[in-house]
Tab-separated table of C-alpha atoms in Angstrom:
chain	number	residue	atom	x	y	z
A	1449	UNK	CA	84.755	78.146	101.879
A	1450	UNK	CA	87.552	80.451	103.296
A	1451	UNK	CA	88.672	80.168	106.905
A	1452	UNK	CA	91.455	81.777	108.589
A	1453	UNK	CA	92.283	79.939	112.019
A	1454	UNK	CA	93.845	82.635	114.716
A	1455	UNK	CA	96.992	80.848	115.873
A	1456	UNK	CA	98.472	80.545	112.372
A	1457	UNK	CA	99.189	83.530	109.698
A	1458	UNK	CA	96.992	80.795	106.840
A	1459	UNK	CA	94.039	81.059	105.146
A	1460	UNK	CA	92.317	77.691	103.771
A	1461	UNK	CA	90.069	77.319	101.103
A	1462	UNK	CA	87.589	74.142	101.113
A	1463	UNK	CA	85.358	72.433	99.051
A	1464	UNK	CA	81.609	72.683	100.112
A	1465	UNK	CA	82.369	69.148	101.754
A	1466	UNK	CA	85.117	70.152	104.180
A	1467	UNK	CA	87.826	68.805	101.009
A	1468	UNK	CA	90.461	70.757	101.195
A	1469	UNK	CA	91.610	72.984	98.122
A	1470	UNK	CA	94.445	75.001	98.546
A	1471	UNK	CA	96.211	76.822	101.388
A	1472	UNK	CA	97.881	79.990	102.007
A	1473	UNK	CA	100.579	80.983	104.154
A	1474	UNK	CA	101.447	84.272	104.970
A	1475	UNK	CA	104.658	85.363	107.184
A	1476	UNK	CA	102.381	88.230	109.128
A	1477	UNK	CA	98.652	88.121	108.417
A	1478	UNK	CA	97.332	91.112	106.460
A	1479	UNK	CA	93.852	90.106	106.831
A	1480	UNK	CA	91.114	88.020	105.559
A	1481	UNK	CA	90.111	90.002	102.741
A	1482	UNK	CA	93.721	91.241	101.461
A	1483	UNK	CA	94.304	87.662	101.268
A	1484	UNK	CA	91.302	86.658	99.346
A	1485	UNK	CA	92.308	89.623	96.394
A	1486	UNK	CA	95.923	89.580	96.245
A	1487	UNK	CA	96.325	85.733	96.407
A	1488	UNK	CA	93.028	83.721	96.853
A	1489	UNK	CA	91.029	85.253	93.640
A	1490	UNK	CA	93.553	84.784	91.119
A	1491	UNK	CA	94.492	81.495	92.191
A	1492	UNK	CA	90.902	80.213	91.984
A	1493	UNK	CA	89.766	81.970	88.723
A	1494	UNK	CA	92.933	80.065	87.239
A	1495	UNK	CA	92.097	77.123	88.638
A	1496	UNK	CA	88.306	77.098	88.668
A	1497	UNK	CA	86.635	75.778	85.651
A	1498	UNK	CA	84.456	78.413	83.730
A	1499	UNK	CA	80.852	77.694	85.159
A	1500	UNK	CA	78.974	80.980	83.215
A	1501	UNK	CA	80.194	82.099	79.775
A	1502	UNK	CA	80.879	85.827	79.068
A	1503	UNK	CA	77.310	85.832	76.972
A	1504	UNK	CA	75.680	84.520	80.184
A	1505	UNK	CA	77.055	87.713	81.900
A	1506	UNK	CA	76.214	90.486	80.373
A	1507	UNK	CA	72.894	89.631	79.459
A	1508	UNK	CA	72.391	88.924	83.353
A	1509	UNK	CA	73.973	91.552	85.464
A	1510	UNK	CA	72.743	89.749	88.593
A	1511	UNK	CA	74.564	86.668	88.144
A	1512	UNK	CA	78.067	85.666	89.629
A	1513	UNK	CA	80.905	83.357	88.556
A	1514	UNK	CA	81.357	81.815	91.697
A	1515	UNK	CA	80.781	82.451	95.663
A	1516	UNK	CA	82.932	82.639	98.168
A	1517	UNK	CA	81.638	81.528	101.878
A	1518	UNK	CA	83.749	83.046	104.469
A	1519	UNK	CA	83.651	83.913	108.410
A	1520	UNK	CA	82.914	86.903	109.893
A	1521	UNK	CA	86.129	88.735	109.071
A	1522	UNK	CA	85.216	89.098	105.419
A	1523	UNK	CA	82.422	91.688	106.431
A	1524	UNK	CA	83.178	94.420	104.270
A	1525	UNK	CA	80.376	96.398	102.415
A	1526	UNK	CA	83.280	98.047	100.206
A	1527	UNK	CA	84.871	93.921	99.760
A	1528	UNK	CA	81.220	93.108	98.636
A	1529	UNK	CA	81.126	95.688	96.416
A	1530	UNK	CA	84.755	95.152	94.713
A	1531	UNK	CA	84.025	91.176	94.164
A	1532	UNK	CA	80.076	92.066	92.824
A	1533	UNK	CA	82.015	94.441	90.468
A	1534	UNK	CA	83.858	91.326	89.547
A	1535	UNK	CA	80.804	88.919	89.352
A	1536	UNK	CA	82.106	87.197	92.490
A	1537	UNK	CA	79.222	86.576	95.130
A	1538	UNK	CA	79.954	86.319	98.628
A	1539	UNK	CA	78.161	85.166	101.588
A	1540	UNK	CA	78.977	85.439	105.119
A	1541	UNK	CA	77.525	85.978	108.497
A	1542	UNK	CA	76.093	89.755	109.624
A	1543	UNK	CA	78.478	91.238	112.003
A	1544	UNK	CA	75.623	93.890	112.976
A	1545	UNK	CA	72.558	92.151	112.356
A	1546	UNK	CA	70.342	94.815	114.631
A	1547	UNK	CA	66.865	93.249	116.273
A	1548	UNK	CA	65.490	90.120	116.195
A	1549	UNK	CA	62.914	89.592	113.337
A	1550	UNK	CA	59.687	88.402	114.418
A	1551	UNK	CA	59.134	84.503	114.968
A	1552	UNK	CA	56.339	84.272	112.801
A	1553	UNK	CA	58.372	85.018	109.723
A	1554	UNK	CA	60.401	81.982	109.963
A	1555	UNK	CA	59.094	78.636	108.099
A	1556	UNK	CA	60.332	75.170	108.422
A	1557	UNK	CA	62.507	73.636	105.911
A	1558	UNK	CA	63.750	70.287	105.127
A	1559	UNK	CA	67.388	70.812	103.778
A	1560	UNK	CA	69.965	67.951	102.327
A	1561	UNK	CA	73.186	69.096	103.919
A	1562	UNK	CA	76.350	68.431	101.643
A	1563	UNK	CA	77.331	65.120	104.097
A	1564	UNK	CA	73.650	63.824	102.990
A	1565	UNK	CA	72.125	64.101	106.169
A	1566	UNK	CA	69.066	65.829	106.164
A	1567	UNK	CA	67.543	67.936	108.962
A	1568	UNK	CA	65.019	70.953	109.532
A	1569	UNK	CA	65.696	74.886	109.555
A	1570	UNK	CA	63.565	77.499	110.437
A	1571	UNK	CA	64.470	80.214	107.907
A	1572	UNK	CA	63.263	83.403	106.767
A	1573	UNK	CA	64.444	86.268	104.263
A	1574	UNK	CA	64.703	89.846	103.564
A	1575	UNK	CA	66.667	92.276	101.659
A	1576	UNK	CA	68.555	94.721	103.503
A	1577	UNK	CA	70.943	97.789	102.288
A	1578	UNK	CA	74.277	98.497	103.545
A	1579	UNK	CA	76.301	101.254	104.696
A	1580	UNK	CA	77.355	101.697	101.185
A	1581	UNK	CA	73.620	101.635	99.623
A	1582	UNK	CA	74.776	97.765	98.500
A	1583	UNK	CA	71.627	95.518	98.796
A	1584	UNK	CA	72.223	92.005	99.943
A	1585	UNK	CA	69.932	89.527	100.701
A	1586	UNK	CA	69.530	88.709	104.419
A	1587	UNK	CA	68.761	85.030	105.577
A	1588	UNK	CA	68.395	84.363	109.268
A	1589	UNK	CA	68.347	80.849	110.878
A	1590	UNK	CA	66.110	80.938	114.332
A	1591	UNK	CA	67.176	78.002	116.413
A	1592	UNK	CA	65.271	75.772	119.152
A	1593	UNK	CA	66.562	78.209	121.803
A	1594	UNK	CA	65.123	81.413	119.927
A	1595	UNK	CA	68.563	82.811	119.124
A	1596	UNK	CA	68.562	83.760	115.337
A	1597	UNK	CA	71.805	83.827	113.073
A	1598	UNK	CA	71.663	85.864	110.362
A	1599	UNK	CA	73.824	85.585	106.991
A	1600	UNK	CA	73.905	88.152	104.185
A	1601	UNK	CA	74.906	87.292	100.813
A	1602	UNK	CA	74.918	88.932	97.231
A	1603	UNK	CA	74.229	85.479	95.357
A	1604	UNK	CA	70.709	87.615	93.789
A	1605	UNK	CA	69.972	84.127	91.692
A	1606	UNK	CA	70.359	81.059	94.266
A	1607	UNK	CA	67.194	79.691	96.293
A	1608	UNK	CA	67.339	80.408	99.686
A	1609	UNK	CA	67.817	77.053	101.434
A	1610	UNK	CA	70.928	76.293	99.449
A	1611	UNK	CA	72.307	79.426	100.511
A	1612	UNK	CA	71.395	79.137	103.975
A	1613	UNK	CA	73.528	75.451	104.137
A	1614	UNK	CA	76.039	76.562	102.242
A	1615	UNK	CA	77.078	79.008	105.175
A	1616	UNK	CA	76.365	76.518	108.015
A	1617	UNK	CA	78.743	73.650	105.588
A	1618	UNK	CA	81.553	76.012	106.882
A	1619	UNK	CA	81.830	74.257	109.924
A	1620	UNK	CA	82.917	71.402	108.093
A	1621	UNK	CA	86.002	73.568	108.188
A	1622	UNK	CA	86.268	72.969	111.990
A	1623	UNK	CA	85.835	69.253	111.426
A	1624	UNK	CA	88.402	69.248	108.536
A	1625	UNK	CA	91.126	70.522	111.452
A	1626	UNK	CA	89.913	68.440	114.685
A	1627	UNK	CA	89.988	65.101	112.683
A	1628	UNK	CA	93.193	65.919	111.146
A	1629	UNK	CA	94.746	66.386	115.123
A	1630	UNK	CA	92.948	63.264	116.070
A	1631	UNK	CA	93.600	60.986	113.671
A	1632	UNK	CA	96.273	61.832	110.862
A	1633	UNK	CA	99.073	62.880	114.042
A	1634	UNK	CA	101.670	64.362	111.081
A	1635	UNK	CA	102.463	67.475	112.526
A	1636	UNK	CA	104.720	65.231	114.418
A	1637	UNK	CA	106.452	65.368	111.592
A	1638	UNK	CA	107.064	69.433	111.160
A	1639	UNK	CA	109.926	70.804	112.263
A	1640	UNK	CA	110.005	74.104	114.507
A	1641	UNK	CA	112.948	75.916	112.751
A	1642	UNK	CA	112.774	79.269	112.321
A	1643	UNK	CA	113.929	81.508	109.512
A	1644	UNK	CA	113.859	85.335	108.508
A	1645	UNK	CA	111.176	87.458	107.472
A	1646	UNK	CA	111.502	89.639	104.330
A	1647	UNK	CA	112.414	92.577	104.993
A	1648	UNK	CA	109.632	93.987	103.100
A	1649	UNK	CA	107.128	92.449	104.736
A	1650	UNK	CA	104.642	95.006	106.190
A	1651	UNK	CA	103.608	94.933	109.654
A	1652	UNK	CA	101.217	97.168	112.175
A	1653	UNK	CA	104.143	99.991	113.609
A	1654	UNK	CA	104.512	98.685	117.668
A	1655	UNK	CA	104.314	101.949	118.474
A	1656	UNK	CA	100.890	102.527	116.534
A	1657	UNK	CA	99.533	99.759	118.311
A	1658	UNK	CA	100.238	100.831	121.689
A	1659	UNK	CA	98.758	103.986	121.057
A	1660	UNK	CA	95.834	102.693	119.632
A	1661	UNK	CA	95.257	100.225	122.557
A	1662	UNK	CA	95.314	102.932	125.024
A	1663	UNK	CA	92.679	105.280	122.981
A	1664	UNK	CA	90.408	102.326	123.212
A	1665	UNK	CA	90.988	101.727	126.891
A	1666	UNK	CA	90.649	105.065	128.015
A	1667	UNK	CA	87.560	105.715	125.384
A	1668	UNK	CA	85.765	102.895	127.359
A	1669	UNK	CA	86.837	104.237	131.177
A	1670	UNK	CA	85.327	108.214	129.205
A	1671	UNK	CA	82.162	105.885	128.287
A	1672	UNK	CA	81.461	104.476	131.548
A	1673	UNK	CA	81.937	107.598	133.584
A	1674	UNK	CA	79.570	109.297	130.951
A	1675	UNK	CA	77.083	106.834	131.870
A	1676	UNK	CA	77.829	107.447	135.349
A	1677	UNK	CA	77.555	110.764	135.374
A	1678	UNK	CA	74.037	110.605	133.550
A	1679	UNK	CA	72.715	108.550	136.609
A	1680	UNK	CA	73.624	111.366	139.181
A	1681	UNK	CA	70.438	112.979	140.123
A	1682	UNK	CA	69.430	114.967	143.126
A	1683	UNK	CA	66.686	112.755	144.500
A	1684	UNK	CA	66.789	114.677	148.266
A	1685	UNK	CA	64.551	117.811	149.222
A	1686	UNK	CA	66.474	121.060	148.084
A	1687	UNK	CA	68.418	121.654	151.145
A	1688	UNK	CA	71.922	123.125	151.437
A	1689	UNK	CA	73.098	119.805	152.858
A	1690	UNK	CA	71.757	117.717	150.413
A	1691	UNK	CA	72.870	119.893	147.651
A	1692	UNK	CA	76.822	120.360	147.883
A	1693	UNK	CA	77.551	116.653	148.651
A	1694	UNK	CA	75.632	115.907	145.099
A	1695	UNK	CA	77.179	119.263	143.414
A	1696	UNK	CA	80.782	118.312	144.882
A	1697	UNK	CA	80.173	114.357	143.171
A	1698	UNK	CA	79.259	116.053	140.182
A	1699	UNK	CA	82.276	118.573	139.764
A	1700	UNK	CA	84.611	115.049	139.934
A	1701	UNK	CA	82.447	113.097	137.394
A	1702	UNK	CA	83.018	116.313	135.737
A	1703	UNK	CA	86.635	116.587	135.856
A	1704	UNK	CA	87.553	113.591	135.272
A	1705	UNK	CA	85.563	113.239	132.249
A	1706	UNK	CA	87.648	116.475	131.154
A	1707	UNK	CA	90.846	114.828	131.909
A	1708	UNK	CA	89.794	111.892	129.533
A	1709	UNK	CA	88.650	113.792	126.959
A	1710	UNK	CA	91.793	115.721	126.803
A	1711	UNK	CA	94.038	112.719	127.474
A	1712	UNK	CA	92.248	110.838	124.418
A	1713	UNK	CA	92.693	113.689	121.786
A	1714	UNK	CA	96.356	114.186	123.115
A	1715	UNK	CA	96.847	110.267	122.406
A	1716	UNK	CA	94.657	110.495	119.128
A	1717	UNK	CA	97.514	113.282	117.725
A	1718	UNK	CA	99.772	111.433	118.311
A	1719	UNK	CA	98.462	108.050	116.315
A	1720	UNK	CA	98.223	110.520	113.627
A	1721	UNK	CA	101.415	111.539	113.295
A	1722	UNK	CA	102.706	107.680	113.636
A	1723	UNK	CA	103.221	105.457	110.493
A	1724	UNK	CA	100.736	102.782	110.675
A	1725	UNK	CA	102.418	100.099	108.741
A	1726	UNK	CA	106.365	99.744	108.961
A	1727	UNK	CA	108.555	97.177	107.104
A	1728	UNK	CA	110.189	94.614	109.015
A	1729	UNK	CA	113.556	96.131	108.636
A	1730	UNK	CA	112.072	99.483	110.148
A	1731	UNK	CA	110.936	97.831	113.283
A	1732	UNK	CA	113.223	98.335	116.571
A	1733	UNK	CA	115.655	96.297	116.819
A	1734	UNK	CA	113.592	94.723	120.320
A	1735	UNK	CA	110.649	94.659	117.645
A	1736	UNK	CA	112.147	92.124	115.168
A	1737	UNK	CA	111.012	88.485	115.307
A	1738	UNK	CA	111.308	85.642	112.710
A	1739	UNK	CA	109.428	83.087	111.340
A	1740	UNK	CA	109.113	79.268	111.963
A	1741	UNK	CA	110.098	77.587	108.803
A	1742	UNK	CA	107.545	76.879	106.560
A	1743	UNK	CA	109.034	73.494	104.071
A	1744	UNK	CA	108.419	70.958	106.198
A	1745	UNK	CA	105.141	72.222	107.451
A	1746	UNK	CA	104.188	72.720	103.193
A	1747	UNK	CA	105.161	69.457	102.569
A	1748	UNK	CA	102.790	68.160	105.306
A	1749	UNK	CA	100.178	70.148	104.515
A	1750	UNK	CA	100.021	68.451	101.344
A	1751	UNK	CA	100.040	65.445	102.701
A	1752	UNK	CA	97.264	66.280	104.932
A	1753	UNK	CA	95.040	67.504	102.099
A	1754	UNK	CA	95.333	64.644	99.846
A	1755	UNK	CA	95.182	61.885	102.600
A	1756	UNK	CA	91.831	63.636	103.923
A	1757	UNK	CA	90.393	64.411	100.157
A	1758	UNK	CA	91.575	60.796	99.598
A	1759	UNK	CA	89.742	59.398	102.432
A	1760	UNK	CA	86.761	61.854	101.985
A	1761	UNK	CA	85.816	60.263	98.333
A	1762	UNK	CA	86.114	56.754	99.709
A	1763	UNK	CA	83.340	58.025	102.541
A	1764	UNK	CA	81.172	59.580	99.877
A	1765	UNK	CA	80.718	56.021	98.166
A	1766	UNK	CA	80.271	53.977	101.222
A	1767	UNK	CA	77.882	56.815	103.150
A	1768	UNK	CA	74.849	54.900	101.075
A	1769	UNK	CA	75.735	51.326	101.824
A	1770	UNK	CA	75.510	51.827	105.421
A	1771	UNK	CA	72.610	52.305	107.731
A	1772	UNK	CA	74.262	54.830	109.980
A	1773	UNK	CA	76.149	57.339	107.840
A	1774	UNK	CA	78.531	58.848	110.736
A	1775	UNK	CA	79.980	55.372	110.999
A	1776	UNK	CA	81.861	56.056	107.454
A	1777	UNK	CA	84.668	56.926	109.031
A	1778	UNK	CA	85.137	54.605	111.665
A	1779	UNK	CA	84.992	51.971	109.200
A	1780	UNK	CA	87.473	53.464	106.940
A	1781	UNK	CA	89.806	54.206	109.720
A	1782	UNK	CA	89.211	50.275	110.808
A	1783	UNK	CA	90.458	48.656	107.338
A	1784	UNK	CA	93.878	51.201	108.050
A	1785	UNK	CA	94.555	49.661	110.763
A	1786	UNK	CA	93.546	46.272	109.996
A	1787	UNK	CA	96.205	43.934	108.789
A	1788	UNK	CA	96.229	42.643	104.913
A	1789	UNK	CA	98.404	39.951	102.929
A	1790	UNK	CA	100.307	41.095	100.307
A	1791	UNK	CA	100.381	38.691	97.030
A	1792	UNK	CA	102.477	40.051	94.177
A	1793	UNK	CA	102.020	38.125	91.121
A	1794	UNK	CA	104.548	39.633	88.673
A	1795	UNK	CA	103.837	37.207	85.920
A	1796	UNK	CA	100.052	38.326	85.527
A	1797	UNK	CA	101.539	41.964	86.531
A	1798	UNK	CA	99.197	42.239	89.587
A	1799	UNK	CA	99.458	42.346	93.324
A	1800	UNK	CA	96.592	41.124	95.042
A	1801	UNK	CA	95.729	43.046	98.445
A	1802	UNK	CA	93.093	40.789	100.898
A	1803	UNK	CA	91.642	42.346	103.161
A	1804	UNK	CA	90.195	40.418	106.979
A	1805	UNK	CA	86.566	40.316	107.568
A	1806	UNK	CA	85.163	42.558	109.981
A	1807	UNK	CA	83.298	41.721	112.802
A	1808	UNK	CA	79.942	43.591	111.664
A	1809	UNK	CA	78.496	42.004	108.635
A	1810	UNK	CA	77.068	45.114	107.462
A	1811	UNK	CA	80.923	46.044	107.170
A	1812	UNK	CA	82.365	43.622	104.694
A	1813	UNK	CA	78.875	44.655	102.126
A	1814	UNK	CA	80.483	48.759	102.372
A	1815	UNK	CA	83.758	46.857	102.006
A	1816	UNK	CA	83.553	44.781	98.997
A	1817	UNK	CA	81.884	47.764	97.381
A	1818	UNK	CA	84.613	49.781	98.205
A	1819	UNK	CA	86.779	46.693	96.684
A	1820	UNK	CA	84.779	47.237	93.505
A	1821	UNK	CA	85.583	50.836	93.036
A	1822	UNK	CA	89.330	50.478	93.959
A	1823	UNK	CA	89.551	47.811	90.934
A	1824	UNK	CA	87.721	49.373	88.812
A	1825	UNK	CA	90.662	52.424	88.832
A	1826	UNK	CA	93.341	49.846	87.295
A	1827	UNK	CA	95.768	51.910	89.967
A	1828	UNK	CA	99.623	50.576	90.302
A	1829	UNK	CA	101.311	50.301	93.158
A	1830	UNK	CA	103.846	53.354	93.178
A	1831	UNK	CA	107.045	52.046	91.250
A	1832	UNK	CA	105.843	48.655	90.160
A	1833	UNK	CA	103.882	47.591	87.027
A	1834	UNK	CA	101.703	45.551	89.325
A	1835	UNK	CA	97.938	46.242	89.124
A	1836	UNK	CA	96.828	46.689	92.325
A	1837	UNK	CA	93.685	44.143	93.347
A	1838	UNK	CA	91.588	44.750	96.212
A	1839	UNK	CA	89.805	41.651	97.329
A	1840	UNK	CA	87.801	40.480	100.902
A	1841	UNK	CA	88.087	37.188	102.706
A	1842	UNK	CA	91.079	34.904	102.734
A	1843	UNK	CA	90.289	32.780	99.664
């Protein structure tokens, strides 16, 4: 799962679980899906174990390596066509879904999600064809409320319900970031240096952009007085009194929609003849910025992933043991705080770590299992020879 938060120039990459993967950081964003191709793909078909064999492939020219579950700015019927090329599927949300389908089509499913809750959607599928003449299979959730979300994917093999939580496991994205600012509080730790750019870096020209922003505004002041101008009508008898006032309205609708239309393709020249992209070097001088400095906040990014995929795995094997899943993480965050004595036994080369009872009974059962597995790992403590040994209770 790909996301690409709007107040940073990163794109993340999850597991299906909210686990983080990997993390790219980017100076000036280019964009979603220039990120996925230049740096993204490569990185995860070196890193990605090889789940369909080259035999596998070209007997079956439906089926993908992998798929990629992204947000809305991956929407790109050429993008979709590129990574099918490459036997990459991707699935995302419909950024012009059109009408509602009719209620009828939708059926009720029970789904597992990937947390192991289970729940209900009402789902239903077509195939549609894009701008491009690519077909992609169209899945649309219709809530409680009657709104529908629709997702469009070109995984031609997968069952429908997995798709269909795949996309909505995205959001375990979101929860990935807002537990990280609640409870892990390193960014604390990140300085806010700054440092250069590269000089080749590629940005949008200033100057484009302005332009561009005022075609757009004065395309939507054309559009409204367009509408405006349809609604005049000459609802009065046919009298000379009745007449001019409307014809006189009219001639100003008129003009002014003249003036627009000739102050657009004056601005829309002149976006033509400007460089879109300019390297940072090429900006104006009142144009050049810098960067905060990006080793600290690496380092802690790092940090961040492997204390939350660290934490996730020990949630995963006490989510059974407890009655009410959502309180994994309570518990876990509990025993953290929660003091422990230390015993180092260097003759028998282990160092015994005893955890304090909980109040909740049900607690110290998801805690001694979670004793179990610890032990079970052999792990050292970091520098020592000691064998670390996880035990409950003060005896």
């Amino acid at each position: 799962m790909l996301t690409n938060p709007r107040s940073f120039n990163h794109t993340r990459v999850n597991a299906m679980d909210g686990q983080p993967f990997m993390v790219i950081n980017k100076a000036v964003d280019p964009g979603m899906i220039k990120v996925i191709e230049n740096d993204i793909l490569p990185q995860l078909e070196k890193r990605l174990p090889t789940f369909v064999n080259a035999e596998e492939l070209k007997s079956d020219p439906l089926l993908h390596r992998f798929t990629l579950v992204c947000d809305r700015e991956s929407y790109s019927p050429p993008f979709f066509k590129r990574m099918k090329a490459q036997r990459v599927a991707c699935l995302t949300y419909h950024k012009y879904p059109g009408e509602n389908w009719p209620e009828e089509e939708f059926l009720p499913y029970a789904v597992t999600l990937s947390s192991g809750e289970q729940t209900q959607l009402n789902l239903a599928e077509r195939g549609h064809c894009l701008s491009n003449g690519l077909w992609v299979r169209e899945i649309r959730k219709l809530s409680q409320k009657g709104h529908q979300t629709s997702i469009i994917g070109t995984d031609y093999r997968s069952e429908m319900i997995p798709l269909a939580v795949a996309m909505f496991a995205r959001w375990s994205q979101e929860n990935f970031f807002k537990y990280c600012r609640e409870h892990f509080g390193l960014d604390k730790l990140v300085d806010y240096c700054i440092e250069p750019v590269s000089e080749s870096v590629k940005v949008v020209n200033p100057e484009y952009r302005r332009l561009d922003s005022q075609i757009r505004s004065s395309q939507g002041k054309l559009n409204r007085l367009l509408a405006r101008f349809a609604t005049l009508t000459l609802d009065a008898p046919i009298e000379p009194d009745k007449v001019e006032p409307f014809l006189q309205k009219k001639t100003i609708c008129q003009e002014e929609i003249e003036a627009f239309q000739v102050q657009i393709k004056t601005l829309k020249e002149k976006r033509k003849q400007t460089p879109h992209y300019l390297k940072v070097k090429d900006l104006p001088e009142e144009e050049q910025f810098q960067q905060l400095s990006t080793k600290s906040k690496h380092f802690i990014d790092t940090i961040k992933m492997i204390a939350y995929r660290a934490e996730t795995a020990m949630a995963n094997l006490l989510r059974e043991t407890l009655s009410r899943p959502d309180e994994v993480r309570s518990l876990l965050r509990a025993i953290y705080s929660s003091e422990a004595d230390l015993i180092p036994d260097h003759e028998q080369g282990r160092l015994t770590v005893k955890l304090h009872h909980l109040a909740n009974r049900s607690y110290d059962v998801a805690i001694q299992k979670l004793c179990d597995v610890l032990n079970s790992t052999e792990t050292k403590f970091p520098r020592t020879n000691l064998r670390m040994i996880f035990k409950l209770g003060s005896k």
